[in-house]
mmCIF file of C-alpha atoms and ligand atoms in Angstrom:
data_model
loop_
_atom_site.group_PDB
_atom_site.id
_atom_site.type_symbol
_atom_site.label_atom_id
_atom_site.label_comp_id
_atom_site.label_asym_id
_atom_site.label_seq_id
_atom_site.Cartn_x
_atom_site.Cartn_y
_atom_site.Cartn_z
ATOM 1 C CA ILE Q 7 23.162 -4.282 -5.464
ATOM 2 C CA TYR Q 8 21.567 -7.630 -4.722
ATOM 3 C CA GLY Q 9 22.145 -7.170 -0.977
ATOM 4 C CA ALA Q 10 20.650 -3.686 -1.101
ATOM 5 C CA ALA Q 11 17.594 -5.034 -2.959
ATOM 6 C CA VAL Q 12 17.021 -7.666 -0.261
ATOM 7 C CA ILE Q 13 17.273 -5.035 2.498
ATOM 8 C CA LEU Q 14 14.865 -2.688 0.695
ATOM 9 C CA ILE Q 15 12.340 -5.509 0.239
ATOM 10 C CA VAL Q 16 12.584 -6.481 3.905
ATOM 11 C CA VAL Q 17 12.045 -2.876 4.974
ATOM 12 C CA PHE Q 18 9.378 -1.746 2.514
ATOM 13 C CA MET Q 19 7.650 -5.008 1.564
ATOM 14 C CA PRO Q 20 7.647 -7.126 4.723
ATOM 15 C CA ASP Q 21 4.950 -9.354 3.199
ATOM 16 C CA GLY Q 22 7.045 -9.960 0.061
ATOM 17 C CA ILE Q 23 6.381 -8.831 -3.486
ATOM 18 C CA TRP Q 24 3.140 -10.810 -3.766
ATOM 19 C CA GLY Q 25 1.911 -9.553 -0.400
ATOM 20 C CA TYR Q 26 2.640 -5.983 -1.519
ATOM 21 C CA LEU Q 27 0.719 -6.463 -4.775
ATOM 22 C CA ARG Q 28 -2.189 -8.043 -2.930
ATOM 23 C CA GLY Q 29 -2.255 -5.083 -0.535
ATOM 24 C CA LEU Q 30 -2.475 -2.705 -3.510
ATOM 25 C CA LEU Q 31 -5.235 -4.840 -5.029
ATOM 26 C CA ASP Q 32 -7.207 -4.816 -1.753
ATOM 27 C CA ARG Q 33 -6.891 -1.060 -1.468
ATOM 28 C CA PHE Q 34 -8.022 -0.679 -5.085
ATOM 29 C CA LYS Q 35 -11.039 -2.940 -4.513
ATOM 30 C CA ARG Q 36 -12.021 -1.062 -1.382
ATOM 31 C CA ALA Q 37 -11.824 2.266 -3.227
ATOM 32 C CA VAL Q 38 -13.699 1.135 -6.341
ATOM 33 C CA LEU Q 39 -16.242 -1.410 -5.187
ATOM 34 C CA PRO Q 40 -19.166 -0.195 -3.107
ATOM 35 C CA THR Q 41 -18.869 -1.463 0.459
ATOM 36 C CA ARG Q 42 -21.334 -4.254 1.029
ATOM 37 C CA THR Q 43 -23.882 -3.527 3.636
ATOM 38 C CA SER Q 44 -25.191 -6.732 5.129
ATOM 39 C CA ALA Q 45 -28.662 -7.280 6.341
ATOM 40 C CA ALA Q 46 -29.064 -6.664 10.054
ATOM 41 C CA LEU Q 47 -28.239 -9.631 12.255
ATOM 42 C CA GLN Q 48 -31.343 -11.587 13.145
ATOM 43 C CA LEU Q 49 -31.355 -12.585 16.788
ATOM 44 C CA SER Q 50 -34.339 -14.459 18.073
ATOM 45 C CA GLY Q 51 -33.186 -14.098 21.689
ATOM 46 C CA GLY Q 52 -34.705 -17.484 22.440
ATOM 47 C CA GLY Q 53 -38.164 -16.281 21.508
ATOM 48 C CA GLN Q 54 -40.868 -16.246 24.070
ATOM 49 C CA GLY Q 55 -40.945 -18.668 26.923
ATOM 50 C CA SER Q 56 -40.991 -18.842 30.673
ATOM 51 C CA GLU Q 57 -39.474 -16.000 32.637
ATOM 52 C CA THR Q 58 -36.373 -18.067 33.487
ATOM 53 C CA VAL Q 59 -33.823 -18.947 30.823
ATOM 54 C CA LEU Q 60 -31.433 -20.943 32.982
ATOM 55 C CA GLU Q 61 -32.173 -22.814 36.174
ATOM 56 C CA VAL Q 62 -29.163 -24.333 37.927
ATOM 57 C CA ARG Q 63 -29.636 -26.378 41.098
ATOM 58 C CA GLY Q 64 -26.927 -27.663 43.440
ATOM 59 C CA LEU Q 65 -24.198 -27.487 40.804
ATOM 60 C CA SER Q 66 -20.859 -28.906 41.968
ATOM 61 C CA LYS Q 67 -17.544 -29.553 40.273
ATOM 62 C CA HIS Q 68 -14.825 -31.201 42.320
ATOM 63 C CA PHE Q 69 -11.259 -31.766 41.140
ATOM 64 C CA GLY Q 70 -10.140 -34.518 43.521
ATOM 65 C CA GLY Q 71 -10.370 -32.903 46.944
ATOM 66 C CA LEU Q 72 -10.739 -29.379 45.573
ATOM 67 C CA LYS Q 73 -14.329 -28.138 45.497
ATOM 68 C CA ALA Q 74 -13.967 -25.613 42.667
ATOM 69 C CA VAL Q 75 -17.756 -25.213 42.500
ATOM 70 C CA ASP Q 76 -19.817 -26.326 45.449
ATOM 71 C CA GLU Q 77 -23.612 -26.648 45.422
ATOM 72 C CA VAL Q 78 -24.273 -23.460 43.511
ATOM 73 C CA ASP Q 79 -27.837 -22.397 42.649
ATOM 74 C CA LEU Q 80 -28.330 -19.929 39.825
ATOM 75 C CA THR Q 81 -31.494 -18.560 38.255
ATOM 76 C CA ILE Q 82 -31.132 -16.394 35.176
ATOM 77 C CA ARG Q 83 -34.119 -14.385 34.038
ATOM 78 C CA ARG Q 84 -34.954 -13.881 30.403
ATOM 79 C CA GLY Q 85 -33.815 -10.733 28.680
ATOM 80 C CA GLY Q 86 -31.455 -9.272 31.237
ATOM 81 C CA VAL Q 87 -27.759 -9.157 31.997
ATOM 82 C CA HIS Q 88 -26.702 -11.331 34.926
ATOM 83 C CA ALA Q 89 -23.181 -10.971 36.314
ATOM 84 C CA LEU Q 90 -21.170 -13.681 38.012
ATOM 85 C CA ILE Q 91 -18.441 -12.148 40.140
ATOM 86 C CA GLY Q 92 -15.975 -13.251 42.794
ATOM 87 C CA PRO Q 93 -12.251 -13.159 43.624
ATOM 88 C CA ASN Q 94 -9.702 -15.050 41.499
ATOM 89 C CA GLY Q 95 -10.024 -18.802 41.851
ATOM 90 C CA SER Q 96 -13.556 -18.610 43.233
ATOM 91 C CA GLY Q 97 -14.904 -20.969 40.558
ATOM 92 C CA LYS Q 98 -16.429 -18.604 37.988
ATOM 93 C CA THR Q 99 -14.746 -20.058 34.903
ATOM 94 C CA THR Q 100 -15.312 -23.587 36.189
ATOM 95 C CA THR Q 101 -19.017 -22.781 36.530
ATOM 96 C CA LEU Q 102 -19.109 -21.588 32.916
ATOM 97 C CA ASN Q 103 -17.214 -24.672 31.759
ATOM 98 C CA VAL Q 104 -19.692 -26.934 33.518
ATOM 99 C CA LEU Q 105 -22.614 -24.958 32.031
ATOM 100 C CA SER Q 106 -21.239 -25.219 28.505
ATOM 101 C CA GLY Q 107 -20.329 -28.893 28.934
ATOM 102 C CA LEU Q 108 -16.525 -28.699 28.792
ATOM 103 C CA TYR Q 109 -16.534 -30.201 32.299
ATOM 104 C CA LYS Q 110 -18.942 -32.831 33.516
ATOM 105 C CA ALA Q 111 -20.771 -31.714 36.666
ATOM 106 C CA THR Q 112 -19.970 -33.695 39.819
ATOM 107 C CA ALA Q 113 -23.534 -33.050 40.990
ATOM 108 C CA GLY Q 114 -26.494 -30.823 40.236
ATOM 109 C CA SER Q 115 -28.827 -30.055 37.371
ATOM 110 C CA ILE Q 116 -28.872 -27.504 34.559
ATOM 111 C CA VAL Q 117 -32.113 -26.610 32.779
ATOM 112 C CA LEU Q 118 -31.885 -24.305 29.754
ATOM 113 C CA ASN Q 119 -35.119 -22.902 28.359
ATOM 114 C CA GLY Q 120 -37.086 -25.760 29.906
ATOM 115 C CA GLN Q 121 -34.733 -28.469 28.586
ATOM 116 C CA ASP Q 122 -32.515 -30.497 30.948
ATOM 117 C CA ILE Q 123 -29.014 -30.233 29.450
ATOM 118 C CA THR Q 124 -27.049 -31.643 32.411
ATOM 119 C CA GLY Q 125 -25.924 -34.764 30.545
ATOM 120 C CA LEU Q 126 -25.483 -33.302 27.067
ATOM 121 C CA PRO Q 127 -22.101 -32.889 25.305
ATOM 122 C CA PRO Q 128 -20.968 -29.309 24.432
ATOM 123 C CA HIS Q 129 -22.182 -29.338 20.804
ATOM 124 C CA ALA Q 130 -25.658 -30.446 21.870
ATOM 125 C CA ARG Q 131 -25.755 -27.588 24.389
ATOM 126 C CA THR Q 132 -24.823 -25.174 21.617
ATOM 127 C CA ARG Q 133 -27.740 -26.577 19.632
ATOM 128 C CA ALA Q 134 -29.959 -26.123 22.687
ATOM 129 C CA GLY Q 135 -29.030 -22.434 22.666
ATOM 130 C CA LEU Q 136 -25.835 -21.785 24.630
ATOM 131 C CA GLY Q 137 -23.250 -19.428 23.151
ATOM 132 C CA ARG Q 138 -19.990 -18.562 24.877
ATOM 133 C CA THR Q 139 -16.642 -16.802 24.737
ATOM 134 C CA PHE Q 140 -13.482 -17.771 26.580
ATOM 135 C CA GLN Q 141 -11.366 -16.079 29.240
ATOM 136 C CA ASN Q 142 -8.297 -16.848 27.085
ATOM 137 C CA ILE Q 143 -9.331 -15.952 23.540
ATOM 138 C CA ARG Q 144 -9.852 -19.063 21.428
ATOM 139 C CA LEU Q 145 -9.925 -18.171 17.761
ATOM 140 C CA TRP Q 146 -8.375 -19.956 14.791
ATOM 141 C CA ARG Q 147 -5.521 -17.539 14.392
ATOM 142 C CA SER Q 148 -4.650 -18.341 10.780
ATOM 143 C CA MET Q 149 -8.242 -17.964 9.593
ATOM 144 C CA THR Q 150 -10.004 -14.730 8.684
ATOM 145 C CA ALA Q 151 -12.538 -13.074 10.979
ATOM 146 C CA LEU Q 152 -15.305 -14.139 8.588
ATOM 147 C CA GLU Q 153 -14.186 -17.786 8.593
ATOM 148 C CA ASN Q 154 -14.018 -17.807 12.394
ATOM 149 C CA VAL Q 155 -17.523 -16.414 12.701
ATOM 150 C CA MET Q 156 -18.898 -18.750 10.010
ATOM 151 C CA VAL Q 157 -17.970 -21.683 12.248
ATOM 152 C CA GLY Q 158 -20.219 -20.216 14.925
ATOM 153 C CA ALA Q 159 -23.064 -19.701 12.459
ATOM 154 C CA GLU Q 160 -23.042 -23.350 11.445
ATOM 155 C CA ARG Q 161 -25.391 -25.313 13.609
ATOM 156 C CA PRO Q 162 -28.386 -27.446 12.759
ATOM 157 C CA GLY Q 163 -31.572 -25.501 13.201
ATOM 158 C CA SER Q 164 -29.848 -22.118 13.121
ATOM 159 C CA PRO Q 165 -31.215 -19.482 10.735
ATOM 160 C CA ALA Q 166 -28.375 -20.028 8.244
ATOM 161 C CA GLY Q 167 -28.628 -23.835 8.206
ATOM 162 C CA ASN Q 168 -25.569 -25.296 6.464
ATOM 163 C CA ASP Q 169 -25.522 -23.382 3.183
ATOM 164 C CA PRO Q 170 -22.084 -21.711 2.786
ATOM 165 C CA ALA Q 171 -23.463 -18.535 1.199
ATOM 166 C CA ALA Q 172 -26.084 -18.124 3.920
ATOM 167 C CA LEU Q 173 -23.445 -18.854 6.588
ATOM 168 C CA ALA Q 174 -21.144 -16.191 5.144
ATOM 169 C CA GLU Q 175 -24.008 -13.728 4.976
ATOM 170 C CA ARG Q 176 -24.945 -14.376 8.586
ATOM 171 C CA ALA Q 177 -21.300 -14.188 9.683
ATOM 172 C CA ARG Q 178 -20.966 -10.821 7.937
ATOM 173 C CA ALA Q 179 -24.074 -9.578 9.709
ATOM 174 C CA ALA Q 180 -22.643 -10.734 13.057
ATOM 175 C CA LEU Q 181 -19.365 -8.936 12.311
ATOM 176 C CA ALA Q 182 -21.317 -5.826 11.350
ATOM 177 C CA PHE Q 183 -23.096 -6.051 14.694
ATOM 178 C CA VAL Q 184 -19.728 -5.803 16.500
ATOM 179 C CA GLU Q 185 -18.614 -3.126 13.999
ATOM 180 C CA LEU Q 186 -15.889 -5.173 12.317
ATOM 181 C CA GLU Q 187 -17.544 -5.827 8.976
ATOM 182 C CA ASP Q 188 -14.924 -3.938 6.984
ATOM 183 C CA ARG Q 189 -12.181 -6.202 8.365
ATOM 184 C CA ALA Q 190 -14.078 -9.450 7.744
ATOM 185 C CA ASP Q 191 -11.549 -10.818 5.256
ATOM 186 C CA GLU Q 192 -8.436 -10.088 7.318
ATOM 187 C CA VAL Q 193 -6.596 -12.826 9.184
ATOM 188 C CA VAL Q 194 -7.653 -12.660 12.793
ATOM 189 C CA SER Q 195 -4.105 -12.798 14.232
ATOM 190 C CA SER Q 196 -3.545 -9.261 12.894
ATOM 191 C CA PHE Q 197 -6.401 -7.919 15.056
ATOM 192 C CA SER Q 198 -5.863 -6.039 18.309
ATOM 193 C CA TYR Q 199 -6.752 -7.869 21.500
ATOM 194 C CA GLY Q 200 -9.998 -5.927 21.838
ATOM 195 C CA HIS Q 201 -11.049 -6.716 18.286
ATOM 196 C CA GLN Q 202 -10.248 -10.411 18.772
ATOM 197 C CA ARG Q 203 -12.604 -10.377 21.744
ATOM 198 C CA ALA Q 204 -15.259 -8.750 19.563
ATOM 199 C CA VAL Q 205 -14.787 -11.480 16.911
ATOM 200 C CA GLU Q 206 -15.342 -14.108 19.612
ATOM 201 C CA ILE Q 207 -18.570 -12.386 20.614
ATOM 202 C CA ALA Q 208 -19.635 -12.222 16.952
ATOM 203 C CA ARG Q 209 -18.939 -15.955 16.610
ATOM 204 C CA ALA Q 210 -21.161 -16.675 19.601
ATOM 205 C CA LEU Q 211 -23.909 -14.345 18.292
ATOM 206 C CA ALA Q 212 -23.849 -15.968 14.850
ATOM 207 C CA GLY Q 213 -25.226 -19.175 16.359
ATOM 208 C CA ASP Q 214 -28.312 -17.257 17.530
ATOM 209 C CA PRO Q 215 -28.049 -18.350 21.157
ATOM 210 C CA VAL Q 216 -30.733 -18.216 23.824
ATOM 211 C CA LEU Q 217 -28.150 -17.438 26.482
ATOM 212 C CA LEU Q 218 -24.755 -15.838 25.908
ATOM 213 C CA LEU Q 219 -21.967 -16.717 28.377
ATOM 214 C CA LEU Q 220 -19.088 -14.220 28.457
ATOM 215 C CA ASP Q 221 -15.968 -15.024 30.484
ATOM 216 C CA GLU Q 222 -14.197 -11.750 31.353
ATOM 217 C CA PRO Q 223 -14.780 -10.011 28.014
ATOM 218 C CA GLY Q 224 -13.330 -6.825 29.503
ATOM 219 C CA ALA Q 225 -10.036 -8.322 30.661
ATOM 220 C CA GLY Q 226 -7.033 -6.642 29.060
ATOM 221 C CA LEU Q 227 -9.056 -3.938 27.306
ATOM 222 C CA ASN Q 228 -8.064 -0.279 27.518
ATOM 223 C CA SER Q 229 -10.572 2.314 28.676
ATOM 224 C CA SER Q 230 -11.944 3.238 25.237
ATOM 225 C CA GLU Q 231 -12.299 -0.444 24.308
ATOM 226 C CA LYS Q 232 -14.197 -0.928 27.573
ATOM 227 C CA VAL Q 233 -16.643 1.788 26.590
ATOM 228 C CA GLU Q 234 -17.157 0.008 23.237
ATOM 229 C CA LEU Q 235 -17.689 -3.278 25.071
ATOM 230 C CA ARG Q 236 -20.276 -1.710 27.364
ATOM 231 C CA ASP Q 237 -22.167 -0.292 24.380
ATOM 232 C CA LEU Q 238 -22.001 -3.658 22.612
ATOM 233 C CA LEU Q 239 -23.408 -5.442 25.661
ATOM 234 C CA LYS Q 240 -26.235 -2.930 25.808
ATOM 235 C CA ARG Q 241 -26.989 -3.423 22.100
ATOM 236 C CA ILE Q 242 -27.056 -7.217 22.526
ATOM 237 C CA SER Q 243 -29.297 -6.879 25.534
ATOM 238 C CA ALA Q 244 -31.612 -4.509 23.667
ATOM 239 C CA ARG Q 245 -32.234 -7.324 21.153
ATOM 240 C CA GLY Q 246 -33.708 -9.412 23.949
ATOM 241 C CA LEU Q 247 -30.781 -11.804 24.275
ATOM 242 C CA THR Q 248 -29.947 -12.910 27.818
ATOM 243 C CA ILE Q 249 -26.317 -12.538 28.948
ATOM 244 C CA LEU Q 250 -24.357 -14.136 31.775
ATOM 245 C CA ILE Q 251 -21.135 -12.170 32.193
ATOM 246 C CA ILE Q 252 -18.099 -12.709 34.374
ATOM 247 C CA ASP Q 253 -16.111 -9.544 34.983
ATOM 248 C CA HIS Q 254 -13.932 -7.903 37.581
ATOM 249 C CA ASP Q 255 -14.716 -4.337 36.555
ATOM 250 C CA MET Q 256 -17.387 -3.273 39.048
ATOM 251 C CA THR Q 257 -18.147 -0.107 37.090
ATOM 252 C CA LEU Q 258 -18.984 -2.184 34.009
ATOM 253 C CA VAL Q 259 -20.897 -4.743 36.062
ATOM 254 C CA SER Q 260 -22.989 -2.151 37.855
ATOM 255 C CA GLU Q 261 -23.719 -0.338 34.572
ATOM 256 C CA VAL Q 262 -24.919 -3.340 32.578
ATOM 257 C CA ALA Q 263 -26.114 -6.006 35.018
ATOM 258 C CA GLN Q 264 -29.466 -6.067 36.773
ATOM 259 C CA HIS Q 265 -28.666 -9.202 38.773
ATOM 260 C CA ILE Q 266 -25.448 -10.390 40.370
ATOM 261 C CA THR Q 267 -24.369 -13.716 41.815
ATOM 262 C CA VAL Q 268 -21.201 -13.763 43.899
ATOM 263 C CA LEU Q 269 -18.957 -16.787 44.374
ATOM 264 C CA ASN Q 270 -16.206 -17.255 46.924
ATOM 265 C CA PHE Q 271 -14.248 -20.493 47.313
ATOM 266 C CA GLY Q 272 -16.720 -22.193 44.990
ATOM 267 C CA ARG Q 273 -19.761 -21.313 47.082
ATOM 268 C CA ARG Q 274 -22.463 -18.785 46.381
ATOM 269 C CA ILE Q 275 -22.186 -16.034 49.000
ATOM 270 C CA ALA Q 276 -24.683 -13.536 47.591
ATOM 271 C CA ASP Q 277 -27.331 -13.273 44.896
ATOM 272 C CA GLY Q 278 -29.912 -10.674 43.938
ATOM 273 C CA TYR Q 279 -30.384 -7.216 42.476
ATOM 274 C CA SER Q 280 -27.087 -5.483 41.629
ATOM 275 C CA ALA Q 281 -27.429 -2.540 44.001
ATOM 276 C CA ASP Q 282 -28.230 -4.793 46.976
ATOM 277 C CA VAL Q 283 -25.497 -7.332 46.226
ATOM 278 C CA LEU Q 284 -22.758 -4.724 45.853
ATOM 279 C CA LYS Q 285 -23.637 -3.388 49.331
ATOM 280 C CA HIS Q 286 -23.631 -6.862 50.893
ATOM 281 C CA PRO Q 287 -21.028 -7.009 53.728
ATOM 282 C CA ASP Q 288 -19.841 -10.524 52.731
ATOM 283 C CA VAL Q 289 -19.216 -9.321 49.185
ATOM 284 C CA ILE Q 290 -17.231 -6.317 50.371
ATOM 285 C CA ALA Q 291 -15.245 -8.559 52.695
ATOM 286 C CA ALA Q 292 -14.546 -11.125 49.956
ATOM 287 C CA TYR Q 293 -13.317 -8.424 47.582
ATOM 288 C CA LEU Q 294 -11.283 -6.341 49.978
ATOM 289 C CA GLY Q 295 -10.190 -9.168 52.252
ATOM 290 C CA THR Q 296 -11.221 -7.231 55.346
ATOM 291 C CA GLY Q 297 -14.091 -7.236 57.764
ATOM 292 C CA PRO Q 298 -17.208 -5.349 56.717
ATOM 293 C CA ASP Q 299 -16.572 -2.639 59.319
ATOM 294 C CA ALA Q 300 -13.105 -1.863 58.009
ATOM 295 C CA ALA Q 301 -14.377 -1.944 54.454
ATOM 296 C CA ALA Q 302 -17.193 0.451 55.246
HETATM 297 P P1 LIG U 403 -12.096 -18.108 38.541
HETATM 298 O O1 LIG U 403 -12.513 -18.183 37.116
HETATM 299 O O2 LIG U 403 -13.181 -17.701 39.477
HETATM 300 O O3 LIG U 403 -10.887 -17.241 38.726
HETATM 301 P P2 LIG U 403 -11.605 -20.947 38.242
HETATM 302 O O4 LIG U 403 -12.975 -21.457 38.013
HETATM 303 O O5 LIG U 403 -10.720 -20.827 37.048
HETATM 304 O O6 LIG U 403 -11.667 -19.560 39.018
HETATM 305 O O7 LIG U 403 -10.884 -21.878 39.282
HETATM 306 C C1 LIG U 403 -11.468 -22.292 40.504
HETATM 307 C C2 LIG U 403 -10.560 -23.287 41.202
HETATM 308 O O8 LIG U 403 -10.556 -24.521 40.479
HETATM 309 C C3 LIG U 403 -9.116 -22.829 41.272
HETATM 310 O O9 LIG U 403 -8.605 -23.216 42.530
HETATM 311 C C4 LIG U 403 -8.457 -23.596 40.147
HETATM 312 O O10 LIG U 403 -7.108 -23.837 40.440
HETATM 313 C C5 LIG U 403 -9.255 -24.889 40.145
HETATM 314 N N1 LIG U 403 -9.310 -25.501 38.804
HETATM 315 C C6 LIG U 403 -9.873 -24.956 37.698
HETATM 316 N N2 LIG U 403 -9.791 -25.795 36.653
HETATM 317 C C7 LIG U 403 -9.151 -26.918 37.117
HETATM 318 C C8 LIG U 403 -8.756 -28.165 36.506
HETATM 319 N N3 LIG U 403 -9.020 -28.408 35.210
HETATM 320 N N4 LIG U 403 -8.133 -29.072 37.300
HETATM 321 C C9 LIG U 403 -7.883 -28.804 38.588
HETATM 322 N N5 LIG U 403 -8.228 -27.676 39.226
HETATM 323 C C10 LIG U 403 -8.845 -26.731 38.512
HETATM 324 MG MG1 LIG U 404 -11.822 -17.282 35.392
#
């Protein structure tokens, strides 16, 4: 009888008796309590300012003899979506890491919203208005979605300041923006890959950035999740926030981005309006590994 009881508990209550009771309690609360509707997420989008949000000149990052990023210039205009594309290993992630301060630039300058951030550590760049997500999702897996996003909301000078209640409120609004508000109190490791990516974006949005850096947010998503991602990017953009996105999906890139910069072997090989760049023979050659004639 004891053995049978253990087997039944393993099968029907995988979270244990307490986990089962808590599940019932949660379901009860959800049914009885009115669902909280948070205030809409306030995004200042960096406010007004010059037409350029980010001005990068001669940016290089060398790892010993390897020139992962080599004298790259990048100008990002306010309010649009700018895509950074290129084959694997062309230096896209390294560029983002140098922009956000995880790597120290070998050479070059980075000016964000008129402020030179080249020598600043990552947290000071966040304060200056950089938000980012990672190619390999980096969330605190044992924390809830809300707790993860609250960390992003907490920065000096941000709308929520450092007051826990205001931080939670702002985090809830950010989760509502990515349509995950009803799962705010669930542990993030139980989320699907696509939803984890959305939580990362919410965490970046909670800090009210001037410029949002997204490293392959579409990687590993299925086709319906990609449609959701595209709509989310459009909603963010509609709020006036500037986005720099790395992605391999040319359909997504051509749908959301107005400007494209292309890297190959760490060097910038093309830059300009999306339609022109995607027709550029060097870009076609870099992507298909053939001469422009064959590619055409
Ligand atoms: P992408 O994101 O465009 O696929 P990466 O920026 O990740 O490319 O990498 C560009 C090049 O830099 C690759 O050759 C990679 O091996 C190298 N690289 C990236 N990070 C490091 C590092 N921390 N140390 C040494 N080499 C690195
Ligand atoms: Mg990369």
